Coordinates of C-alpha atoms in Angstrom, one line a residue:
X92 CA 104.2 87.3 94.6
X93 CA 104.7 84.5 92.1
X94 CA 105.5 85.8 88.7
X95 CA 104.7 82.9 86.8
X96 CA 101.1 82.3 84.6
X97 CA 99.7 80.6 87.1
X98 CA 98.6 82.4 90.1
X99 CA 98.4 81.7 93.4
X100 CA 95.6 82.0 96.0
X101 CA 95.1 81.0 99.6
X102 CA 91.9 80.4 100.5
X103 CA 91.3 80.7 104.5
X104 CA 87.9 79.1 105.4
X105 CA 87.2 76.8 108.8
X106 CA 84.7 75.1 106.7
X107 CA 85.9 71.9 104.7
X108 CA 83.4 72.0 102.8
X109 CA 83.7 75.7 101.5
X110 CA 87.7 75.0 101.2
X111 CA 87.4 72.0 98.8
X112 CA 84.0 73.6 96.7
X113 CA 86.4 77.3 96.5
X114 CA 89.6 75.4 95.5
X115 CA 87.9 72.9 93.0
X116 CA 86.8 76.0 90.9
X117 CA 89.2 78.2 91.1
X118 CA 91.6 75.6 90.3
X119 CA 89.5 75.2 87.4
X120 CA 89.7 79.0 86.3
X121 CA 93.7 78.1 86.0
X122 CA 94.8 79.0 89.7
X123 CA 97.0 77.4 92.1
X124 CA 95.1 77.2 95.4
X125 CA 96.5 76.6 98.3
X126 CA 94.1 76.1 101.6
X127 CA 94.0 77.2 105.4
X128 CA 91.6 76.7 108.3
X129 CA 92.5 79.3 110.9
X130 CA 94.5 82.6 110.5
X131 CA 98.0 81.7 112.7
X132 CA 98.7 79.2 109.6
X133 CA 97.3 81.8 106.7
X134 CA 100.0 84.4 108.5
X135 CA 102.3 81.8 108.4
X136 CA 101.6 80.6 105.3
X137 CA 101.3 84.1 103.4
X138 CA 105.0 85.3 105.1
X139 CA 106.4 81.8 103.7
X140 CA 105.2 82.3 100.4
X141 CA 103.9 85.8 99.2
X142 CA 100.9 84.5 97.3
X143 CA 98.9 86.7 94.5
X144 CA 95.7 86.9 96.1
X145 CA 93.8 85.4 99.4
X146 CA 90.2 84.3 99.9
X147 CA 89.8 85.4 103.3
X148 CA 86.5 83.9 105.6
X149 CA 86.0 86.7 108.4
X150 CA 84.4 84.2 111.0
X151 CA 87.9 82.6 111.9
X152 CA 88.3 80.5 115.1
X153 CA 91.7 82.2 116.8
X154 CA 92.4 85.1 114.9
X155 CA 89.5 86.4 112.9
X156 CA 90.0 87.6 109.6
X157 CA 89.4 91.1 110.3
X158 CA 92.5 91.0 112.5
X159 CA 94.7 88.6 109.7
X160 CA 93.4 92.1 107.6
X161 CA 94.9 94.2 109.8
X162 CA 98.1 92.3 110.2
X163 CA 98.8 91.8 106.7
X164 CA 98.4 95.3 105.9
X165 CA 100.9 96.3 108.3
X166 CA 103.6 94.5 105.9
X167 CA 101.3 93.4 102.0
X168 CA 99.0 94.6 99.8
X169 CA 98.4 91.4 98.5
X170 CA 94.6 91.7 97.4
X171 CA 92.1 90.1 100.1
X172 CA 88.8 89.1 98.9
X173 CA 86.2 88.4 101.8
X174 CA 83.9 85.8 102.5
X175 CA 81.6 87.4 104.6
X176 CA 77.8 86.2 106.2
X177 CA 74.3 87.9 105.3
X178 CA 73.6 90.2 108.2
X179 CA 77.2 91.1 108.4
X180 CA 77.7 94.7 107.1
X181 CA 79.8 96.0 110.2
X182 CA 82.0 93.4 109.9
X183 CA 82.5 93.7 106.3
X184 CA 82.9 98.0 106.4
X185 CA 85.2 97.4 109.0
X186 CA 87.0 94.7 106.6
X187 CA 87.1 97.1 103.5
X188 CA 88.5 99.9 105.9
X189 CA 91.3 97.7 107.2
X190 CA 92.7 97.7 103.1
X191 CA 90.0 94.3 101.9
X192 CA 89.7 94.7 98.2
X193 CA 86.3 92.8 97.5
X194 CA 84.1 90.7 99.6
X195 CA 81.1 87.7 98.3
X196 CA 78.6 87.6 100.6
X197 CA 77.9 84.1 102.0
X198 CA 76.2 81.7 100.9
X199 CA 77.8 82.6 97.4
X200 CA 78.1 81.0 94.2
X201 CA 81.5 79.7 93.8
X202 CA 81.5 80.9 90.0
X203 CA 80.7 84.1 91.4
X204 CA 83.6 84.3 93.7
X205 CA 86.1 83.1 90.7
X206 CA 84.8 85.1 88.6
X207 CA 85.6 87.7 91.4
X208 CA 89.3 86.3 92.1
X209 CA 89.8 86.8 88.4
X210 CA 89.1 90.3 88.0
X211 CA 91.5 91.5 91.0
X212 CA 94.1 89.5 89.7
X213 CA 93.6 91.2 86.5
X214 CA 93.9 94.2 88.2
X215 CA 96.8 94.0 90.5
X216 CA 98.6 92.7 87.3
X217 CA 98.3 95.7 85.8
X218 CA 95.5 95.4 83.1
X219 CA 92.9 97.0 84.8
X220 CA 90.5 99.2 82.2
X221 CA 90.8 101.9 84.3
X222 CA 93.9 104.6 83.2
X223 CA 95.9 105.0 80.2
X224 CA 99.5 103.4 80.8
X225 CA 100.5 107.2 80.9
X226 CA 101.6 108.8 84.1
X227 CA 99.1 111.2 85.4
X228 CA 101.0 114.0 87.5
X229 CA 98.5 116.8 89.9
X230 CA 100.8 118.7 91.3
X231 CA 103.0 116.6 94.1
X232 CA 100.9 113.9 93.6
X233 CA 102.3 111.2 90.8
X234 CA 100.2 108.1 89.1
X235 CA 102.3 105.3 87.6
X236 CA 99.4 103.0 85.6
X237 CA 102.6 101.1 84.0
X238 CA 103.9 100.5 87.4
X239 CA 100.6 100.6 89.2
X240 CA 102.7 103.1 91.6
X241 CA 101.2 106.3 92.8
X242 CA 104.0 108.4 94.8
X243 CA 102.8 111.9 96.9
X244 CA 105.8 114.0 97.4
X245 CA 108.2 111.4 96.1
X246 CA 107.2 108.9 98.8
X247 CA 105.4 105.9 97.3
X248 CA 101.7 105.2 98.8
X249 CA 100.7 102.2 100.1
X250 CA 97.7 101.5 98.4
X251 CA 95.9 98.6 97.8
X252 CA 94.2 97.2 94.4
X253 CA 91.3 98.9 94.5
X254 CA 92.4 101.9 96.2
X255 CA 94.9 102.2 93.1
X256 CA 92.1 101.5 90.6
X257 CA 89.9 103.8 92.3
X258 CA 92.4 106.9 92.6
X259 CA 93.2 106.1 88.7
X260 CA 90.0 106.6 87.2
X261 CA 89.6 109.6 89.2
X262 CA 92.6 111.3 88.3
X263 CA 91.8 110.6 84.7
X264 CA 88.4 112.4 84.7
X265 CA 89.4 115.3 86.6
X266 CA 86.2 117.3 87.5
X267 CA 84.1 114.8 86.5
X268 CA 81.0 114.0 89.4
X269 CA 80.1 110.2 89.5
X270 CA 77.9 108.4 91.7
X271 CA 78.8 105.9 93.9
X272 CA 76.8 103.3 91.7
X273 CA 78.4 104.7 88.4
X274 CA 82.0 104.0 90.4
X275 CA 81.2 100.8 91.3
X276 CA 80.6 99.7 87.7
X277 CA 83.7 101.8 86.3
X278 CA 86.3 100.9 88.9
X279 CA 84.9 97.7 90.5
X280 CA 83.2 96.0 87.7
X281 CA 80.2 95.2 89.1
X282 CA 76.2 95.7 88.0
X283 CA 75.4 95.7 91.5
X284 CA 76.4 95.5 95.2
X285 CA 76.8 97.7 98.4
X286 CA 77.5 101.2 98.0
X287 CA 78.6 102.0 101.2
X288 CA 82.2 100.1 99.8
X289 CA 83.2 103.1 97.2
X290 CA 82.3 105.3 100.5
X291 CA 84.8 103.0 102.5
X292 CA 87.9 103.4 100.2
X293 CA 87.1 107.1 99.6
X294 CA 87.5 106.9 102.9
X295 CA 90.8 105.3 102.9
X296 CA 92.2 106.9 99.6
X297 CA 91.5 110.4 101.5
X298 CA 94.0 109.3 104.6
X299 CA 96.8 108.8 102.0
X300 CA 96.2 112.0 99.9
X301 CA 95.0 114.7 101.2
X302 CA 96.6 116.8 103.4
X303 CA 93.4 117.0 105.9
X304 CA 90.6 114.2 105.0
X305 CA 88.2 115.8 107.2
X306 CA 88.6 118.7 104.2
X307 CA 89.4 116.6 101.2
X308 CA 91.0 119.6 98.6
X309 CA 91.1 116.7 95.7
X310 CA 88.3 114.3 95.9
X311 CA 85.3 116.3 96.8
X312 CA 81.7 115.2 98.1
X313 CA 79.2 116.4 95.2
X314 CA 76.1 116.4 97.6
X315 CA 73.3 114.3 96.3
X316 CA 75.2 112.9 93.6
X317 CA 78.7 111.0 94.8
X318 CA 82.3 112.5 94.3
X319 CA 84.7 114.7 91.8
X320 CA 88.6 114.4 91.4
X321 CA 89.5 118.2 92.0
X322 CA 92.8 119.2 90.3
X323 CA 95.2 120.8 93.3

């Protein structure tokens, strides 16, 4: 990951079109863009380079981005934001289960989507609104918000942006029931959008937690309502 100002963000897209619009205005909002059409080179491209954040178009000829998802995760949690099409909700669940942090739904605005870019880069530098810089400790499990490191037993979790932003504000209103809309506002950012992507990394943050996520014992399901961080 670059550690200069500047950031820098791949954008995979097989549309020339979509490349050049997506780079022209997020080169505008101060980022350095650079551009692939097909997921072998975005591989390639990310294990060259380590960039802070990639756009990443699902319908990929080759590879498809679910599977450059699936592959990066295996080694990064650089933060994925998803281009995905109307109509497309499998695919884009299936995306936000394999460790996607955001998706725009296509056909997007392109301030939209830097507007999106931004925030996560805001985030996975460390200035995300969501925890005090203090560490938040429940029994083995330990919450970094300096670091933007949460470790369970003394073994660091592999978490991605969201997922970190996401366990944060739970830890810090322990007890607490929020719907999945409230969460989405509080963690995510957003006014509006699909609900069914809080489920998703609930999902996700469960299989790194708790000791049986088919029986969470620290974020519970508040029926009718949304979920609680339960002290252990």
């Amino acid at each position: 990951m670059t550690h200069s100002t500047q950031s820098t963000v791949l954008v995979v897209d097989d549309d020339l079109t979509v490349r050049d619009v997506v780079r022209r205005y997020l080169e505008l909002a101060g980022h350095r863009v650079a551009l692939a059409d097909n997921g072998e080179d975005a591989l390639a491209w990310i294990a060259d380079h380590d960039p802070d954040l990639v756009v990443l178009d699902l319908m990929l000829p080759g590879i498809d981005g679910l599977e450059v998802c699936r592959r990066l995760r295996q080694t990064s949690a650089v933060p994925v934001v998803m281009l995905t099409a109307l109509g497309e909700e499998e695919n884009r669940i299936a995306g936000l289960q394999l460790g996607a942090d955001d998706y725009v739904t296509k056909p997007f605005s392109p301030r939209e989507l830097a507007l999106r870019v931004s925030s996560v880069l805001r985030r996975s530098g460390g200035s995300a609104p969501a925890a005090s810089s203090a560490d938040v400790v429940d029994g083995d499990l330990r919450l970094d918000a300096g670091a933007r490191r949460a470790t369970l037993a003394g073994t660091e979790l592999p978490l991605t942006t969201r997922e970190f932003d996401l366990l944060a504000f739970l830890m810090t209103h322990p007890g607490e029931a929020f719907t999945r809309e409230q969460l989405l506002e509080k963690v995510w950012g957003w006014d509006f959008g699909d609900q069914s992507t809080v489920t998703v990394h609930v999902r996700r943050l469960r299989e790194k937690i708790e000791r049986t996520p088919a029986k969470p014992a620290r974020i519970a399901t508040v029926w009718g309502v949304g979920y609680r961080y339960d002290r252990a």
